[in-house]
Coordinates of N, CA and C in Angstrom, one line a residue:
Chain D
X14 N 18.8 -18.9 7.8 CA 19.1 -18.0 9.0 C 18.7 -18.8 10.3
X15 N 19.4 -18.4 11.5 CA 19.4 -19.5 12.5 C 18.2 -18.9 13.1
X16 N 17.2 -19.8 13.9 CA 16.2 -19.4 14.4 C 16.5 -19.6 15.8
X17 N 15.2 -18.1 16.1 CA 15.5 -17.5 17.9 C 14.2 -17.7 18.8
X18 N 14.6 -18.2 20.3 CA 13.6 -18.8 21.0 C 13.3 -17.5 22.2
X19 N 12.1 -17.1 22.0 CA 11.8 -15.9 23.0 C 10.3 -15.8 23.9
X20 N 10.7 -15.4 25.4 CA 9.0 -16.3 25.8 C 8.1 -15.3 25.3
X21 N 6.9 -15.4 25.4 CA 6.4 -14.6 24.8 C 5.6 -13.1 25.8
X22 N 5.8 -13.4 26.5 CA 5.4 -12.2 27.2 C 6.6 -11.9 28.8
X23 N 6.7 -10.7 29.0 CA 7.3 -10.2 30.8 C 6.6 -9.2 30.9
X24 N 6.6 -9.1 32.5 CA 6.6 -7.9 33.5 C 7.2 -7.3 33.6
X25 N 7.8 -6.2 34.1 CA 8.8 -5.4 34.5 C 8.2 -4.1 35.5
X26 N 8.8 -3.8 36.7 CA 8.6 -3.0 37.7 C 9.4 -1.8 37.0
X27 N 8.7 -0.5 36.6 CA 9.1 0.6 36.5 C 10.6 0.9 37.5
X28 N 11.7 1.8 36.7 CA 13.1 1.4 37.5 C 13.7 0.1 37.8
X29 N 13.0 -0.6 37.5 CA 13.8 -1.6 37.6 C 14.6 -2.2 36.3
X30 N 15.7 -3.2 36.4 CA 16.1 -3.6 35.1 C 15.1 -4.7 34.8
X31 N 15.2 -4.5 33.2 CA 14.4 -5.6 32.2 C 15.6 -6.2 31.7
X32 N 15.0 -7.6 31.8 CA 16.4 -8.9 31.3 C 15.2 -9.6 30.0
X33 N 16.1 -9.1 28.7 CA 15.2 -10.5 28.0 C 15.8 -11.2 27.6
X34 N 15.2 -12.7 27.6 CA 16.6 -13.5 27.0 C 16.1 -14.0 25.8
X35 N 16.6 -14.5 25.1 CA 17.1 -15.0 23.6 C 18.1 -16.0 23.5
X36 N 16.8 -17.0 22.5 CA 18.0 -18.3 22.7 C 18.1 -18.6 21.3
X37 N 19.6 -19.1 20.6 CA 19.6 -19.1 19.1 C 20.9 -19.7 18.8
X38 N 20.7 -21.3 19.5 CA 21.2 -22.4 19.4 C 22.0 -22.7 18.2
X39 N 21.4 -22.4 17.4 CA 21.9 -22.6 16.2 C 22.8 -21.6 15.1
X40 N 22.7 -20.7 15.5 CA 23.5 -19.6 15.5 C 24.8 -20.1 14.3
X41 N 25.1 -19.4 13.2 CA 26.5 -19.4 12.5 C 27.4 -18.6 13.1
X42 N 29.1 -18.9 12.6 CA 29.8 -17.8 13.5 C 30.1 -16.6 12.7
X43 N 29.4 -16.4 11.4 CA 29.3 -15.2 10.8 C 28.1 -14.3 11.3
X44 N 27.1 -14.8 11.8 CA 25.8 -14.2 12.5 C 25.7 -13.4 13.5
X45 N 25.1 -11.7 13.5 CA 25.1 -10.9 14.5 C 23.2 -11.7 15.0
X46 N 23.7 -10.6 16.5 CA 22.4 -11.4 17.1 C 21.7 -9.7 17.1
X47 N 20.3 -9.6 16.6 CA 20.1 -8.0 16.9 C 18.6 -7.6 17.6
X48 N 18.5 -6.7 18.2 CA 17.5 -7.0 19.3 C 16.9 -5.4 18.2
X49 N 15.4 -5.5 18.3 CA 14.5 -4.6 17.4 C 13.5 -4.7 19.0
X50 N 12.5 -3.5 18.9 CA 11.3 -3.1 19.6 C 10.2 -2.3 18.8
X51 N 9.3 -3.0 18.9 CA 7.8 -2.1 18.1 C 7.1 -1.2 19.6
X52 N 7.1 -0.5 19.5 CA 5.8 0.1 20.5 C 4.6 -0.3 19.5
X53 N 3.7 -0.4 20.3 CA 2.4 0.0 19.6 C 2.0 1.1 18.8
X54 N 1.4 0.8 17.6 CA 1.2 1.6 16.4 C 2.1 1.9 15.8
X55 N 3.8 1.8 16.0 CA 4.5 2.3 15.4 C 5.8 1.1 14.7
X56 N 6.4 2.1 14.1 CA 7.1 0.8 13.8 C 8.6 0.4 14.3
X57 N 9.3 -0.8 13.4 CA 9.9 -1.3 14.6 C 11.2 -0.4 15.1
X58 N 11.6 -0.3 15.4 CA 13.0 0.6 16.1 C 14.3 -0.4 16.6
X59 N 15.6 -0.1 15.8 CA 16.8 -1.0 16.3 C 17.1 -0.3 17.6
X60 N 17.2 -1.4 18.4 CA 18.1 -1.1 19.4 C 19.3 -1.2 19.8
X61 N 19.7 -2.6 19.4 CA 21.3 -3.1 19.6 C 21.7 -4.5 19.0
X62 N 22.9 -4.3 18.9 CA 23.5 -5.4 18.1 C 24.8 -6.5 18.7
X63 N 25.1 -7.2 17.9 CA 26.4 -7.5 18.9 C 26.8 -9.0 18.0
X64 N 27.7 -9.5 17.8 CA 28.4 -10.4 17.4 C 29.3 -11.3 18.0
X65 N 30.3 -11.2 19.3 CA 30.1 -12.2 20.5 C 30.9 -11.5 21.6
X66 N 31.1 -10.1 21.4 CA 31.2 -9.3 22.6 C 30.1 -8.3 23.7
X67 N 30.1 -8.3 24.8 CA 28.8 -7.3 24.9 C 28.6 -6.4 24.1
X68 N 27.9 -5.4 24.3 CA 27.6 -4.2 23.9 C 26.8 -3.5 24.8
X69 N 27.0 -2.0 24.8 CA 26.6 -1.2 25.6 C 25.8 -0.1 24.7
X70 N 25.2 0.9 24.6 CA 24.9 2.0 23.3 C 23.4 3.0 24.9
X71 N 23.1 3.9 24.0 CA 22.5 4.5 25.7 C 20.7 3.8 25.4
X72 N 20.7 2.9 24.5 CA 19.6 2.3 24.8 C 19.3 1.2 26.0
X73 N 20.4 0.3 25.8 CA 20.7 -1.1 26.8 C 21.5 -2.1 26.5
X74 N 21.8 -3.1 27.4 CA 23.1 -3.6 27.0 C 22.5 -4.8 26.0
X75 N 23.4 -5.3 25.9 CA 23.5 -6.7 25.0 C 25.0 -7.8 25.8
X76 N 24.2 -8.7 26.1 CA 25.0 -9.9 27.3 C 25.7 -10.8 26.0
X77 N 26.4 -11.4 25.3 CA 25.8 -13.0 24.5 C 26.7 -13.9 25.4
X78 N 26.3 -14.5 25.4 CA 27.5 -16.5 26.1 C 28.3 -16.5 25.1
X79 N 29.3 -17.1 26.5 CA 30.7 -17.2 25.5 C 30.3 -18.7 24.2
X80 N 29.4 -19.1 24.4 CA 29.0 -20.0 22.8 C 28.2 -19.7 22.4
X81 N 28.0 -18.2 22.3 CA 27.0 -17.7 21.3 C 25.6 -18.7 21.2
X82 N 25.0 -19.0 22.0 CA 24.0 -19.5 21.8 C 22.6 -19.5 22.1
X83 N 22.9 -18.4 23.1 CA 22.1 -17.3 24.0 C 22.9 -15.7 24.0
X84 N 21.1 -15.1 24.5 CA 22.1 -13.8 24.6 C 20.6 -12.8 25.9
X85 N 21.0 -12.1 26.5 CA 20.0 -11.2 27.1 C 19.9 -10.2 27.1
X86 N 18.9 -9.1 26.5 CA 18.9 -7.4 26.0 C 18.7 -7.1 27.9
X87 N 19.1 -6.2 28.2 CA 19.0 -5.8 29.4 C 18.7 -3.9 29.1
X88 N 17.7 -3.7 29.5 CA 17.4 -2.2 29.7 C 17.5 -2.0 31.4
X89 N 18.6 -1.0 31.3 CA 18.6 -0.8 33.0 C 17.9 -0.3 33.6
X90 N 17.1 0.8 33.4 CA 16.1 1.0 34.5 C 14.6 1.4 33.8
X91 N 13.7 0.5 33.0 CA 12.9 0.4 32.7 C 11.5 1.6 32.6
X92 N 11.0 2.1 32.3 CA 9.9 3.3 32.0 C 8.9 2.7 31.3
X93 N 8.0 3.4 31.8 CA 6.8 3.2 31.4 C 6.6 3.0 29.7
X94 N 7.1 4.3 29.2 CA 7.6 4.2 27.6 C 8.4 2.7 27.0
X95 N 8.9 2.3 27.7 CA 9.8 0.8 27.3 C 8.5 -0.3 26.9
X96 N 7.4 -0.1 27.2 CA 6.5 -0.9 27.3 C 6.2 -1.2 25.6
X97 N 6.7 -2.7 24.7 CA 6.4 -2.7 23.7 C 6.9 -4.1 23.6
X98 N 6.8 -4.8 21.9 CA 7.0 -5.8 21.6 C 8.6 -5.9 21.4
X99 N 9.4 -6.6 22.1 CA 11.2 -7.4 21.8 C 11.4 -8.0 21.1
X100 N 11.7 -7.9 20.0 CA 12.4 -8.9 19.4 C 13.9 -9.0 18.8
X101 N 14.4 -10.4 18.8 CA 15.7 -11.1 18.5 C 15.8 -11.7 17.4
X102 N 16.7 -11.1 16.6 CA 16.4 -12.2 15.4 C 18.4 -12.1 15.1
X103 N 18.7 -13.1 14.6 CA 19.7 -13.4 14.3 C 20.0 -13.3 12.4
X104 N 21.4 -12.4 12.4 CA 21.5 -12.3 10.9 C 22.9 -11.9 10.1
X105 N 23.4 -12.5 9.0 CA 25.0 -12.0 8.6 C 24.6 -10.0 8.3
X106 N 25.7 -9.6 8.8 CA 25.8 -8.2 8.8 C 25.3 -7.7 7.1
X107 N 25.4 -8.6 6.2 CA 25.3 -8.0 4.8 C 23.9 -8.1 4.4
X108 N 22.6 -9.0 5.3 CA 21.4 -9.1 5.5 C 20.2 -7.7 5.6
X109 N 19.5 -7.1 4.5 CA 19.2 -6.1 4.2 C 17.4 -6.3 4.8
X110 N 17.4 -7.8 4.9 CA 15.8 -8.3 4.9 C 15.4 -8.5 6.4
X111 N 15.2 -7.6 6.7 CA 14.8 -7.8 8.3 C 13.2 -8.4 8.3
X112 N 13.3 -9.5 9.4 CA 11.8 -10.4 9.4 C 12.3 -10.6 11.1
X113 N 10.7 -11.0 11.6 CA 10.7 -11.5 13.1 C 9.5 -12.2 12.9
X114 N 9.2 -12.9 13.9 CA 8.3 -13.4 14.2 C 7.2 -12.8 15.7
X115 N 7.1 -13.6 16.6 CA 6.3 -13.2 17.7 C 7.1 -12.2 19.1
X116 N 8.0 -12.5 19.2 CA 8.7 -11.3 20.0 C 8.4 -11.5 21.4
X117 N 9.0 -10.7 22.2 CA 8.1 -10.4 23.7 C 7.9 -9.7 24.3
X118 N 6.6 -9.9 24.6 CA 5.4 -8.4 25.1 C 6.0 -8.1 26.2
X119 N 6.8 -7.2 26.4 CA 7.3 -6.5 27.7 C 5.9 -5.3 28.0
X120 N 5.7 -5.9 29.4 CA 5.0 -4.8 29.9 C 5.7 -4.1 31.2
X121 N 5.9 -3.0 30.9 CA 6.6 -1.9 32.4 C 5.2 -1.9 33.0
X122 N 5.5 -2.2 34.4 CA 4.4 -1.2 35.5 C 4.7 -0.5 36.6
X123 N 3.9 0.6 36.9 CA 4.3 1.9 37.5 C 4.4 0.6 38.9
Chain R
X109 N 15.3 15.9 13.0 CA 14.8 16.0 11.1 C 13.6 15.3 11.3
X110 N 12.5 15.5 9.9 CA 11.8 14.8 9.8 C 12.0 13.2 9.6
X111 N 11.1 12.3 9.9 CA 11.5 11.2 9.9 C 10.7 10.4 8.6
X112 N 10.6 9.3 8.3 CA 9.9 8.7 7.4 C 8.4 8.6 7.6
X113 N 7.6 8.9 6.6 CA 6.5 9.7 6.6 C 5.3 8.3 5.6
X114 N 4.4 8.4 5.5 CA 3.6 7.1 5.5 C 2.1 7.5 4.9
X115 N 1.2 7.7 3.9 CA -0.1 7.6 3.6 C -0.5 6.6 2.5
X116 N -2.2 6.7 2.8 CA -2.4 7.4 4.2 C -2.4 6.3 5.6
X117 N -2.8 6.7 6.7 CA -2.6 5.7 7.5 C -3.3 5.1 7.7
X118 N -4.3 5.0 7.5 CA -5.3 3.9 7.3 C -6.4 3.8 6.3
X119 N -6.6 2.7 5.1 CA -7.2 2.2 4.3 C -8.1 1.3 4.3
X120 N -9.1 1.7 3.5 CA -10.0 0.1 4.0 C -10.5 0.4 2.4
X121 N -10.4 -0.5 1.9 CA -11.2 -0.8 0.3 C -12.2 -2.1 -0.1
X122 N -12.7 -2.4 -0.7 CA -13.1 -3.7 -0.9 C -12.1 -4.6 -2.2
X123 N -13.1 -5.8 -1.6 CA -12.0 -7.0 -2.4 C -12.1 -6.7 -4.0
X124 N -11.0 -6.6 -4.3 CA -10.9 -6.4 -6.1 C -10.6 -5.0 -6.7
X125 N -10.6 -4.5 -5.3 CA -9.9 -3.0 -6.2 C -8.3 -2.4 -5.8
X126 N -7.7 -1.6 -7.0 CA -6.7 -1.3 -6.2 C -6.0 -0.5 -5.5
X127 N -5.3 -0.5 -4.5 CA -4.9 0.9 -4.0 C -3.1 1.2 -4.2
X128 N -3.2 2.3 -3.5 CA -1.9 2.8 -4.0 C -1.5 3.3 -2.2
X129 N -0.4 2.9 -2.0 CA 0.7 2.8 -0.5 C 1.5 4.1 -0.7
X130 N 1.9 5.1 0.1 CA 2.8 6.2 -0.2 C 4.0 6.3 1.0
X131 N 5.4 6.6 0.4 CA 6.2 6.5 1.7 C 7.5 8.0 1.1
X132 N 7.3 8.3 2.0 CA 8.6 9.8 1.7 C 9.3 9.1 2.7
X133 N 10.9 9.1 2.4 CA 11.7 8.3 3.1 C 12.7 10.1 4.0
X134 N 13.5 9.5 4.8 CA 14.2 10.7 5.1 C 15.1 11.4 3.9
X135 N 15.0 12.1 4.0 CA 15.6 13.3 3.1 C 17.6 13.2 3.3
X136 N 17.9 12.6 2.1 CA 19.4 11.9 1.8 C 19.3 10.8 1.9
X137 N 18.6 9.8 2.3 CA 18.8 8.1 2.4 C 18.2 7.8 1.3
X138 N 19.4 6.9 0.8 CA 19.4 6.4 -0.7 C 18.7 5.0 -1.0
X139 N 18.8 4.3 0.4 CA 18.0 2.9 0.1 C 16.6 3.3 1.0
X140 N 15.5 2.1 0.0 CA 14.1 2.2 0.9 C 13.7 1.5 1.0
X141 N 13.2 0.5 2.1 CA 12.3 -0.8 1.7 C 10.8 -0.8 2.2
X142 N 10.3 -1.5 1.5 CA 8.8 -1.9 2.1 C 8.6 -3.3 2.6
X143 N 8.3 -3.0 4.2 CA 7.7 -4.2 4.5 C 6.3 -4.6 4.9
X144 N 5.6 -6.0 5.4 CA 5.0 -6.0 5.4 C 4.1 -6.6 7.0
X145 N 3.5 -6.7 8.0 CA 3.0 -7.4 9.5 C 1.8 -7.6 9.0
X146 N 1.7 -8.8 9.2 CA 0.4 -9.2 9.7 C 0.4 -10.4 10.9
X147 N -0.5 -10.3 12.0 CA -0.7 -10.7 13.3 C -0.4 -12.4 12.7
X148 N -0.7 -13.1 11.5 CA -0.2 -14.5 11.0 C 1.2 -14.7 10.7
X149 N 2.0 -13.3 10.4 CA 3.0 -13.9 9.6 C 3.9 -13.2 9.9
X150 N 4.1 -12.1 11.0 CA 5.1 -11.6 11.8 C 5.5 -10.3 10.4
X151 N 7.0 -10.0 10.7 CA 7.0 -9.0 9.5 C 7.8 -9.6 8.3
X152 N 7.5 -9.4 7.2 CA 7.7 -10.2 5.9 C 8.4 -8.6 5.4
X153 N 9.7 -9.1 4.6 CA 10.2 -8.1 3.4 C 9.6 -8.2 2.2
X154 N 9.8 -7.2 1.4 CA 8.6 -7.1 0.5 C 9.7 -6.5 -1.3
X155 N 10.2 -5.6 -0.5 CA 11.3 -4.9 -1.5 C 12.1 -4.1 -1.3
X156 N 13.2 -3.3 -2.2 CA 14.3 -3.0 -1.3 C 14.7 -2.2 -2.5
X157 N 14.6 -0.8 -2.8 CA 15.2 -0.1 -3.4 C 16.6 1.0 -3.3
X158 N 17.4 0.6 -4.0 CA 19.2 1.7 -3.6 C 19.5 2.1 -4.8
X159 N 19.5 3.3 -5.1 CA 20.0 4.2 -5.7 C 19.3 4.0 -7.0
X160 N 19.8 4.0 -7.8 CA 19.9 3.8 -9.6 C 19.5 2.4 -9.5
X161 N 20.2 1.6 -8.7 CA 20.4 -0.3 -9.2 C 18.6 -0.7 -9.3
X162 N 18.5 -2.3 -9.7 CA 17.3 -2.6 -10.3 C 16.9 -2.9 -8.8
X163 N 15.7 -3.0 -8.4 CA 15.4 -3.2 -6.9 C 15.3 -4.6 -7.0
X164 N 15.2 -5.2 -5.2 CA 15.2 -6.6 -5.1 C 14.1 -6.3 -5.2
X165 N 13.2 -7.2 -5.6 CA 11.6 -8.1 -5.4 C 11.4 -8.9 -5.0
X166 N 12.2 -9.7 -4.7 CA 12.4 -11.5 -3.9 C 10.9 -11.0 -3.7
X167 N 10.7 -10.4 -2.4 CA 9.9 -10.5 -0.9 C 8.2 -10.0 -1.6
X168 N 8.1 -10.1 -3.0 CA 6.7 -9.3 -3.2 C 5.7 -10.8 -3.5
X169 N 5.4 -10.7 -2.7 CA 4.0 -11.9 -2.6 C 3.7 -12.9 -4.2
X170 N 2.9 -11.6 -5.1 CA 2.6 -12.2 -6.0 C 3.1 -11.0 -7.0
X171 N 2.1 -11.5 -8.6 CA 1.7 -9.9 -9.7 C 1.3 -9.1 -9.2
X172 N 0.5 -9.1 -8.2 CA -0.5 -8.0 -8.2 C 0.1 -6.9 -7.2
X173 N 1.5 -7.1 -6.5 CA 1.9 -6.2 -6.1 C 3.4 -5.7 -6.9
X174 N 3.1 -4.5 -7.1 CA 4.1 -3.5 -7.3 C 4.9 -2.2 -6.8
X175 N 5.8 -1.9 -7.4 CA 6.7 -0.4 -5.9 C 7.5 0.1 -7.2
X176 N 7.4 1.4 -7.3 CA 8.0 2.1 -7.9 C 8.8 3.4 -7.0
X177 N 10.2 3.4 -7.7 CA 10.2 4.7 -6.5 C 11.1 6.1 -7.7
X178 N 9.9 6.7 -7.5 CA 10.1 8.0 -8.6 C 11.6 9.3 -8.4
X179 N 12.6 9.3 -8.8 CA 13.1 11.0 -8.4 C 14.4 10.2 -7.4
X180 N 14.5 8.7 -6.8 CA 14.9 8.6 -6.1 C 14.8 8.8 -4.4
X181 N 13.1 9.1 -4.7 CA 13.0 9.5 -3.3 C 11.4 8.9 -2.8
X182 N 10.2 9.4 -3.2 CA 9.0 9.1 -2.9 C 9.1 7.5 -3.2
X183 N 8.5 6.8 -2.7 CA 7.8 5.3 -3.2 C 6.4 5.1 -2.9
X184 N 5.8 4.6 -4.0 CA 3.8 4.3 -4.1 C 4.7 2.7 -3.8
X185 N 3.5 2.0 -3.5 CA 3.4 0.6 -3.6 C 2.5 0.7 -4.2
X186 N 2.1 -0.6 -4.8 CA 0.4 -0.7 -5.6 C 0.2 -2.1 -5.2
X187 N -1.1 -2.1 -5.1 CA -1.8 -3.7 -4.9 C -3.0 -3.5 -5.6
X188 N -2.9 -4.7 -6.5 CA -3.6 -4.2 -7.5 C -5.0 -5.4 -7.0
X189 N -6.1 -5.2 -7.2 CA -7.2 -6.7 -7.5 C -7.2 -7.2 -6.0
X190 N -7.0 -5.9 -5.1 CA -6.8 -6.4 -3.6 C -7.8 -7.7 -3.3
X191 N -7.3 -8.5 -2.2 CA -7.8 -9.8 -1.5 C -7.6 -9.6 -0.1
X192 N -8.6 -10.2 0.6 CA -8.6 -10.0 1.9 C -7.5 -10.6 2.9
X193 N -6.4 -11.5 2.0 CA -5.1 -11.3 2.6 C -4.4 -10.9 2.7
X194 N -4.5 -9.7 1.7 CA -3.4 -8.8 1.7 C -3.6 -7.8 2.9
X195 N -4.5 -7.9 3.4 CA -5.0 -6.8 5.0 C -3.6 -7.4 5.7
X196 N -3.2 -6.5 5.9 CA -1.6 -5.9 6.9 C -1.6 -4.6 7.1
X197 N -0.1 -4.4 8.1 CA 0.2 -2.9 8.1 C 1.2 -3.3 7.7
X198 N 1.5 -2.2 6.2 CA 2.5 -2.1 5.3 C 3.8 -1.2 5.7
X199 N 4.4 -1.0 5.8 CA 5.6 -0.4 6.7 C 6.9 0.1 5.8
X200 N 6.9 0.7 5.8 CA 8.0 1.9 4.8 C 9.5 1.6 5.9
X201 N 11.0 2.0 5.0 CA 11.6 2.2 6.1 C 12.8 3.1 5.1
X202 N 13.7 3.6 5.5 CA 14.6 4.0 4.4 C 16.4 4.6 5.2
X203 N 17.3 4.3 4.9 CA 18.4 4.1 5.5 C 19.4 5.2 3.9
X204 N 20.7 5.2 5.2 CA 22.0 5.5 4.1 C 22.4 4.6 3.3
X205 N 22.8 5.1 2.3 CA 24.3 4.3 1.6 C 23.4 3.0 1.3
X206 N 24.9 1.7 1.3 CA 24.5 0.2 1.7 C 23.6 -0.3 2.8
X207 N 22.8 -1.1 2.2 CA 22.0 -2.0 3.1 C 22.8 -2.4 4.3
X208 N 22.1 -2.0 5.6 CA 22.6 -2.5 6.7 C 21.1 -3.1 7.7
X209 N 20.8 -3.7 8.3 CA 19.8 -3.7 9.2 C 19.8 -2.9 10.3
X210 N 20.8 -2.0 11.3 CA 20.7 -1.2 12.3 C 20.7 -0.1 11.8
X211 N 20.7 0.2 10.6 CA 20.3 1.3 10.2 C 18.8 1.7 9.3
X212 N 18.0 0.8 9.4 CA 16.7 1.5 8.9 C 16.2 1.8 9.7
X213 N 15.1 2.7 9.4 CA 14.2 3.4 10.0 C 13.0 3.4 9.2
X214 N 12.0 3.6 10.4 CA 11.2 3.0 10.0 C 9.8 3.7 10.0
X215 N 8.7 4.3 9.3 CA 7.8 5.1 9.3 C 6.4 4.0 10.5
X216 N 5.3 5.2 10.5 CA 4.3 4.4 11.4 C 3.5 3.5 10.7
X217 N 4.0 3.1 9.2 CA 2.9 2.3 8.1 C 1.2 2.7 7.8
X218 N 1.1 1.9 7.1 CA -0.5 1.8 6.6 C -1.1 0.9 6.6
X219 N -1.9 1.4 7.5 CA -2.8 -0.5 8.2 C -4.1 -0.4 7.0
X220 N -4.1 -1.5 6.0 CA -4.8 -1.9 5.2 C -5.9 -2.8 6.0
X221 N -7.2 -2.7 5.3 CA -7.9 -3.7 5.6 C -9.1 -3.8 4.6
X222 N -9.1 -4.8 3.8 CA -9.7 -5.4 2.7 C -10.9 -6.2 3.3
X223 N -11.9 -5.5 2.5 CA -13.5 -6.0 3.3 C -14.3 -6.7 1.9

């Protein structure tokens, strides 16, 4: 599986948009790129997916480059509740084993 | 609906004994997996049960863990001869049909901690 480069922590101003980016250089062209969120205590929650067109869904978008090598989840106007761990992991659609690693700590502030 | 359901939520045993993990998955979803977080090792798959078929196990650490899922619906985990690595939060999740990853869901787990 191709591996994904994510900083490890943002800020975000309540209403405002959150941009996270995701880098995943190495990416196959069978490989969706899929953005997951943990709040705290809970578990993780899909948000969105995408393969090399945007995507839109009423959570947030999904950007990818036209070489698939990057991609940025964008939540348009950010809430307090948005406040949790992002993560990006890259995977072929028939991939049942979802794994992440460290993710990034988005914090919303009022 | 109710959503995926998890006991209990939190465990604390000592080293060498074993306990038993419980997950009620949503009510019609045919596949269920168990995973596993710990702050070392991000989230690890563990097992993956659908329908009738034999389950994966790839993702089960060692022997001493096991998952049974009774009726097609409830799943226990067991960790048997617990070790203080095995302290995680264990995480249930359970989906329709075929395995997809945007479709699981995911219960609040059971934060284990082996003293």
């Amino acid at each position: 599986d191709a591996k994904t480069t994510q900083p490890p922590s943002m800020d975000c101003a309540e209403g405002r948009a959150a941009n996270l980016p995701c880098n995943h250089s190495t990416i196959s062209g069978n490989e969706y790129v899929y953005w997951y969120r943990q709040i705290h205590s809970q578990g993780p929650q899909y948000i969105i997916h995408g393969l090399k067109n945007n995507e839109t869904n009423e959570m947030a978008s999904l950007i990818i480059t036209e070489d698939r090598k990057s991609s940025t989840l964008i939540l348009p106007h950010a809430t307090l509740r948005d406040t949790a761990v992002y993560y990006c992991i890259v995977r072929v659609d028939s991939d049942y084993k979802l794994s992440f690693g460290a993710g990034t700590t988005v914090t919303v502030r009022a | 609906g109710a959503g995926v359901s998890q006991s209990p939520s939190n465990k604390v045993t000592e080293k060498g004994k074993d306990v038993e993990l419980r997950c009620d998955p949503i009510s019609g979803h045919t596949a269920l997996y168990w995973y596993r977080q710990s702050l070392g090792q991000g989230l690890e798959f563990l097992i993956y049960f659908q329908g009738n078929s034999a389950p994966d196990k790839s993702g089960l650490p060692s022997d001493r863990f096991s998952a049974e899922r009774t009726g097609g619906s409830v799943s226990t985990l067991t960790i048997q001869r617990t070790q203080q690595e095995d302290s995680a939060v264990y995480l249930c999740a359970s989906s329709y049909g075929g395995a997809s990853l945007n479709e699981q869901y995911f219960g609040p787990g059971t934060r284990l901690t082996v003293t």
